[in-house]
CSV table of C-alpha atoms in Angstrom, one decimal:
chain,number,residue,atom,x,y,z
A,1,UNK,CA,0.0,0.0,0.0
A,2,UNK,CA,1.1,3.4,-0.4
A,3,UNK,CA,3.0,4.6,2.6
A,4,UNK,CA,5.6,7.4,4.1
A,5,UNK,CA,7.6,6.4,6.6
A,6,UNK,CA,9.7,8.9,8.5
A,7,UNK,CA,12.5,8.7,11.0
A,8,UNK,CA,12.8,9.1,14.1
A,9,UNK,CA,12.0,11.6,17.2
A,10,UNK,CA,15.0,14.2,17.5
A,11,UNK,CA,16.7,16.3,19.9
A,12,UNK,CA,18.3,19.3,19.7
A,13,UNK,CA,20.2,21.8,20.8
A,14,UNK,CA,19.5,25.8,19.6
A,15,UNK,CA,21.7,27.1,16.9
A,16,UNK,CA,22.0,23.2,15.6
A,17,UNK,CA,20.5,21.7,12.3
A,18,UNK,CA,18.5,19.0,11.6
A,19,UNK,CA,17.7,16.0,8.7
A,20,UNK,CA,14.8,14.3,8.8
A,21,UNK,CA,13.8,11.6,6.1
A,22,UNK,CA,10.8,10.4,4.7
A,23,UNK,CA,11.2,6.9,2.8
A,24,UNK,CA,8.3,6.3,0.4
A,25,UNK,CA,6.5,2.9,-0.7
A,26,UNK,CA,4.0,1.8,-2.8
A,27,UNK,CA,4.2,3.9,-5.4
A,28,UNK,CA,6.3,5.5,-8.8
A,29,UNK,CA,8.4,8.0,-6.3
A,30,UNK,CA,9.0,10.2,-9.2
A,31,UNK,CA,5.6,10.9,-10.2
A,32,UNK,CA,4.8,12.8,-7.0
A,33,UNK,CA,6.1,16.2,-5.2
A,34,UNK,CA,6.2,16.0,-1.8
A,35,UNK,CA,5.3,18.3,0.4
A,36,UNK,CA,6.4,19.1,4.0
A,37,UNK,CA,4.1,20.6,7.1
A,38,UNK,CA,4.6,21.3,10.8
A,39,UNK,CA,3.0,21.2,13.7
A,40,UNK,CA,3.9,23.1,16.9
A,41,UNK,CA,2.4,22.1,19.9
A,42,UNK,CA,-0.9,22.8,20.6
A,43,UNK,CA,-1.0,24.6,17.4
A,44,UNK,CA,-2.6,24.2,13.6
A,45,UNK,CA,-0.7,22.8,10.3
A,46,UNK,CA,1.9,24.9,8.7
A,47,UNK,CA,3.3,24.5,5.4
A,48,UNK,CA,7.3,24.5,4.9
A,49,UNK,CA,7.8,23.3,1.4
A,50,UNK,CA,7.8,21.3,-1.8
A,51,UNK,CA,9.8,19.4,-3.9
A,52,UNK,CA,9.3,18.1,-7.3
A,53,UNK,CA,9.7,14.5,-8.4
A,54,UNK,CA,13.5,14.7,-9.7
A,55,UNK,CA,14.5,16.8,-7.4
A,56,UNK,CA,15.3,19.4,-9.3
A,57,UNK,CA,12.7,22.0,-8.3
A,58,UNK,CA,12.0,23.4,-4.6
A,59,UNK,CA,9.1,26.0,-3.3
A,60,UNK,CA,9.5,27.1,0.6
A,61,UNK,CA,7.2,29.1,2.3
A,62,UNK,CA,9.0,32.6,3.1
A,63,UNK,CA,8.9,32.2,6.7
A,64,UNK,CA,11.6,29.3,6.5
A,65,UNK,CA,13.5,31.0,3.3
A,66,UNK,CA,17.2,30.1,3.9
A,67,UNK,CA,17.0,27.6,6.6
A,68,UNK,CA,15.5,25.2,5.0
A,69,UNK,CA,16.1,22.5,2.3
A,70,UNK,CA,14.9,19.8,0.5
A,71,UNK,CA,16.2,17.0,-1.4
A,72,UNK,CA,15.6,13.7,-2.6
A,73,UNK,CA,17.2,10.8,-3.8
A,74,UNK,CA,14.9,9.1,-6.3
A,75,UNK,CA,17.5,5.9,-6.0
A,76,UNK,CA,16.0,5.0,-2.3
A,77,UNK,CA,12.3,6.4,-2.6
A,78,UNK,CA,13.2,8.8,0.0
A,79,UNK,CA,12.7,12.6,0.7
A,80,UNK,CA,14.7,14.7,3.2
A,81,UNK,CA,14.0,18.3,4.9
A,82,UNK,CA,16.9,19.7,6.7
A,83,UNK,CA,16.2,22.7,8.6
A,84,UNK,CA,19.2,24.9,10.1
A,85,UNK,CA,19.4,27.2,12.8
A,86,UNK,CA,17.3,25.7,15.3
A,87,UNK,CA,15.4,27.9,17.9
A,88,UNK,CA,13.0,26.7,20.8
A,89,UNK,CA,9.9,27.6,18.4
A,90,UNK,CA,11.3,25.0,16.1
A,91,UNK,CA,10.0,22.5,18.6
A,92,UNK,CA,7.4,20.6,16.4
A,93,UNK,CA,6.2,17.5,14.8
A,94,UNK,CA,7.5,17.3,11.1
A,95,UNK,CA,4.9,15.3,8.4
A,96,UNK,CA,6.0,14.8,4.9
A,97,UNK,CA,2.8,14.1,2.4
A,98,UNK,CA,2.8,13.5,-1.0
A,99,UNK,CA,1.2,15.6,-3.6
A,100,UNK,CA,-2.0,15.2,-5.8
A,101,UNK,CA,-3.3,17.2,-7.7
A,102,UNK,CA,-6.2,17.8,-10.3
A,103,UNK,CA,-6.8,20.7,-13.4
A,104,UNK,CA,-10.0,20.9,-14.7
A,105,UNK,CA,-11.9,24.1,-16.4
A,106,UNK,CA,-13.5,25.7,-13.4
A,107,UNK,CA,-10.5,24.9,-11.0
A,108,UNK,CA,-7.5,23.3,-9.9
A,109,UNK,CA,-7.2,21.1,-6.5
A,110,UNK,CA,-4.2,19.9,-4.4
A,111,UNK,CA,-4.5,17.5,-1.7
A,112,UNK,CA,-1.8,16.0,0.6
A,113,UNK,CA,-2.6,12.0,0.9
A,114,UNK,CA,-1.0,10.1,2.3
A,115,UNK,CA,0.6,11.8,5.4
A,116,UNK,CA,3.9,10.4,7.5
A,117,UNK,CA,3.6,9.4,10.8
A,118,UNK,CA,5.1,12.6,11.7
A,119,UNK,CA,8.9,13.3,13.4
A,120,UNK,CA,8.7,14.9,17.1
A,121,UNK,CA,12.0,17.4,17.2
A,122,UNK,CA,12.6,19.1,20.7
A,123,UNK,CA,14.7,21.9,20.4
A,124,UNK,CA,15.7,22.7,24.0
B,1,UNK,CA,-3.0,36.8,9.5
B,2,UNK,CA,-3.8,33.3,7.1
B,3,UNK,CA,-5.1,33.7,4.2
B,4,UNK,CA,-7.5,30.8,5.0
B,5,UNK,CA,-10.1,31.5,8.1
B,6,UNK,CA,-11.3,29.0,10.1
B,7,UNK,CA,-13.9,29.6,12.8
B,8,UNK,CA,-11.8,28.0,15.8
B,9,UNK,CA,-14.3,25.4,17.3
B,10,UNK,CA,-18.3,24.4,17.4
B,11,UNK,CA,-19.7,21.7,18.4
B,12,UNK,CA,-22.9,19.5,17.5
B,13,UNK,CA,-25.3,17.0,19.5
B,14,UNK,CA,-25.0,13.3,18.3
B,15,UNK,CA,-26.7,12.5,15.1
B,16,UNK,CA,-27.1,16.4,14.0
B,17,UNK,CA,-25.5,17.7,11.3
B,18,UNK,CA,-22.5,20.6,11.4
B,19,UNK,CA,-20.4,22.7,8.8
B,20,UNK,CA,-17.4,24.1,8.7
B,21,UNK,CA,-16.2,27.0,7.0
B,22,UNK,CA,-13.4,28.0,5.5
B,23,UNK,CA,-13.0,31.3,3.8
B,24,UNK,CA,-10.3,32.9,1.1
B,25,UNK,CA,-10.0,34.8,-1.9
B,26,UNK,CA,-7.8,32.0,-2.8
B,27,UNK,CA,-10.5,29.3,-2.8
B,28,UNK,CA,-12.0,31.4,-5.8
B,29,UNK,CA,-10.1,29.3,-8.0
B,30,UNK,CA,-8.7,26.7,-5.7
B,31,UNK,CA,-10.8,23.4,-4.5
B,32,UNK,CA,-10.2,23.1,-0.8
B,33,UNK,CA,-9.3,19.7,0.5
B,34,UNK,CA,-9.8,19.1,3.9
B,35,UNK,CA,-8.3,16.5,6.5
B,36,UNK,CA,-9.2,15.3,9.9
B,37,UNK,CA,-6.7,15.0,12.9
B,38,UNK,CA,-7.1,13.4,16.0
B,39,UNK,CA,-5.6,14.0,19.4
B,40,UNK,CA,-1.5,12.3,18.4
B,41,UNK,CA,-2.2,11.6,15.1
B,42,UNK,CA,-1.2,12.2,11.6
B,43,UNK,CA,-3.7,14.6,9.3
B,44,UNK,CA,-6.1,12.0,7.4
B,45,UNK,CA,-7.7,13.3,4.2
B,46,UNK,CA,-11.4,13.5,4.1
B,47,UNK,CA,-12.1,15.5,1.0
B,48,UNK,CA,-10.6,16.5,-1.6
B,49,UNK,CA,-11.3,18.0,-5.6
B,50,UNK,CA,-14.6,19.4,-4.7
B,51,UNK,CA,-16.6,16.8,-3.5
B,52,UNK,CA,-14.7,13.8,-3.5
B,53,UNK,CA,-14.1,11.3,-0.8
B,54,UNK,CA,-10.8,9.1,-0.6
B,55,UNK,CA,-11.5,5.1,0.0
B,56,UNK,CA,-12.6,4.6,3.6
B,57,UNK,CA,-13.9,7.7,4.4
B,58,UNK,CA,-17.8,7.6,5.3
B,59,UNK,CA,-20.5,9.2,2.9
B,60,UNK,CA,-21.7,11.6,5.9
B,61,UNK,CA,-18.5,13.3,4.9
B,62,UNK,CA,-19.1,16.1,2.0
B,63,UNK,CA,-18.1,19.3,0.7
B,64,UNK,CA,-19.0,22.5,-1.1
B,65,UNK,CA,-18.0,25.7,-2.1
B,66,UNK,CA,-19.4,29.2,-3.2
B,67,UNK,CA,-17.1,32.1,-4.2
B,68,UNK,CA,-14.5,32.4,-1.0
B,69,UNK,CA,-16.1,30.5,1.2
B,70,UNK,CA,-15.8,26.4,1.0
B,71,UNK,CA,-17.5,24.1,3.3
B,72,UNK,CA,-17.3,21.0,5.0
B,73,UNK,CA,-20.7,19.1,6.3
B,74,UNK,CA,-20.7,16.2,8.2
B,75,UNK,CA,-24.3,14.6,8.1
B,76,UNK,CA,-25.1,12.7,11.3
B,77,UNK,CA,-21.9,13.2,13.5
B,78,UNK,CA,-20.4,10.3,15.2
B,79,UNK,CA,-18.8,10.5,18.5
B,80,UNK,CA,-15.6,9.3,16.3
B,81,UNK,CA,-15.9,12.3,14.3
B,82,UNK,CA,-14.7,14.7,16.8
B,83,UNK,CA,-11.7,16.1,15.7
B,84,UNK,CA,-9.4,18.8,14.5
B,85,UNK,CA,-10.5,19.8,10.8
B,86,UNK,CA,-8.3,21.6,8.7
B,87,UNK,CA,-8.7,22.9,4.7
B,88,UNK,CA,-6.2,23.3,2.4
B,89,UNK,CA,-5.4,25.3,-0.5
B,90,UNK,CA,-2.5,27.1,-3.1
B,91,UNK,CA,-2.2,30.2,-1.6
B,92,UNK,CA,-3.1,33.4,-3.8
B,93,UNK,CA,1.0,33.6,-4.5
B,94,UNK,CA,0.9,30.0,-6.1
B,95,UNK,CA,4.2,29.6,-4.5
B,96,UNK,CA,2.8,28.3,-1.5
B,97,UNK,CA,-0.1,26.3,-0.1
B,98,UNK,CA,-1.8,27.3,3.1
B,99,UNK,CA,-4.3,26.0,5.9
B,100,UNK,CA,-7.2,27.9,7.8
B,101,UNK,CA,-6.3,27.5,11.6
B,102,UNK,CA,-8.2,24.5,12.1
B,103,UNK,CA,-11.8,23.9,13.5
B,104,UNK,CA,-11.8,21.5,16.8
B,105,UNK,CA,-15.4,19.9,16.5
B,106,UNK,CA,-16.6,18.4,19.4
B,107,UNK,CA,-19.7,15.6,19.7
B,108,UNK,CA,-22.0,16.3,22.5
């Protein structure tokens, strides 16, 4: 079945970085951007970013302009967000979900399915 | 401020009906999708393209939309269906996608 699996909870220290990966399954990897969103706690769903199925093209939401980056490596199915700079307010669950999308004459539609189990980072 | 609004909770006796609202100029020309999240769980789509439901989702799950304002109804509301319920979109920019601020719907 079609599936994201992501690693595993992080801590860290401010000023640090972090890499988290997202290894897809069940699917044609390159067919599919991926997106990523965070959650801090208590808090709603924020979008960080997209990447395009060879890797070649990234979109980041402004608020994490410069710290953060995406990659992929289409040989392993897998997706990565790295995320530098690390402050308290960084303290979140990380989700990686894939990308679908539909065009049609009175509209277009995007929807995130499926979702990772999310990555807990601490930053304290 | 988001560019999607959400109102931030309601709540509905068992067996009634509710709707959530989600408003944007960016949902002119955008179809919302819309996901449910549960207390330590992963977002789980519940709508998406209009009106469409993915496979396991129940039928008292629908959607509409009308200008910038879309909608999600849930049509006799199960105690399992309370939740945090977000919508979706490609923000005005197109460089981005955004979500409304979520709506916690509680089962009385």
């Amino acid at each position: 079945q079609v599936q994201l699996v992501q690693s595993g909870a992080e801590v860290k220290t401010p000023g640090a970085s972090m890499k988290i990966s997202c290894r897809a399954s069940g699917y044609r990897f390159t067919s599919h951007w991926m997106h990523w969103v965070r959650q801090a706690p208590g808090q709603g769903l924020e979008w960080m970013g997209l990447i395009n199925p060879t890797g070649t093209v990234t979109l980041y939401a402004q608020k994490f302009q410069g710290r953060v980056t995406l990659t992929r490596d289409t040989s392993t199915s897998t997706d990565y967000m790295e995320l530098t700079t690390l402050r308290s307010d960084d303290t979140a669950v990380y989700y990686c979900a894939r990308d679908n999308s539909i065009a049609e004459a009175d509209g277009s539609g995007w929807w995130f399915d499926p979702w990772g189990q999310g990555t807990l980072v601490t930053v304290s | 401020s988001s560019e999607l609004t959400q109102d931030p909770a309601v709540s509905v006796a068992l067996g009634q009906t509710v709707r959530i609202t989600c408003r944007g100029d960016t949902l002119r020309n955008c179809y919302a999708s819309w996901y449910q999240q549960k207390p330590g769980q992963a977002p789980v789509l519940v709508i998406y393209a209009k009106n469409n439901r993915p496979s396991g989702i129940p039928d008292r799950f629908s959607a509409s939309s009308s200008g910038s304002t879309a909608s999600l109804t849930i049509t006799g509301a199960q105690a399992g269906d309370e939740a945090d319920y977000y919508c979706n979109c490609r923000g005005a920019s197109g460089n981005n996608w955004v979500f409304g601020g979520g709506t916690k719907v509680t089962v009385l």
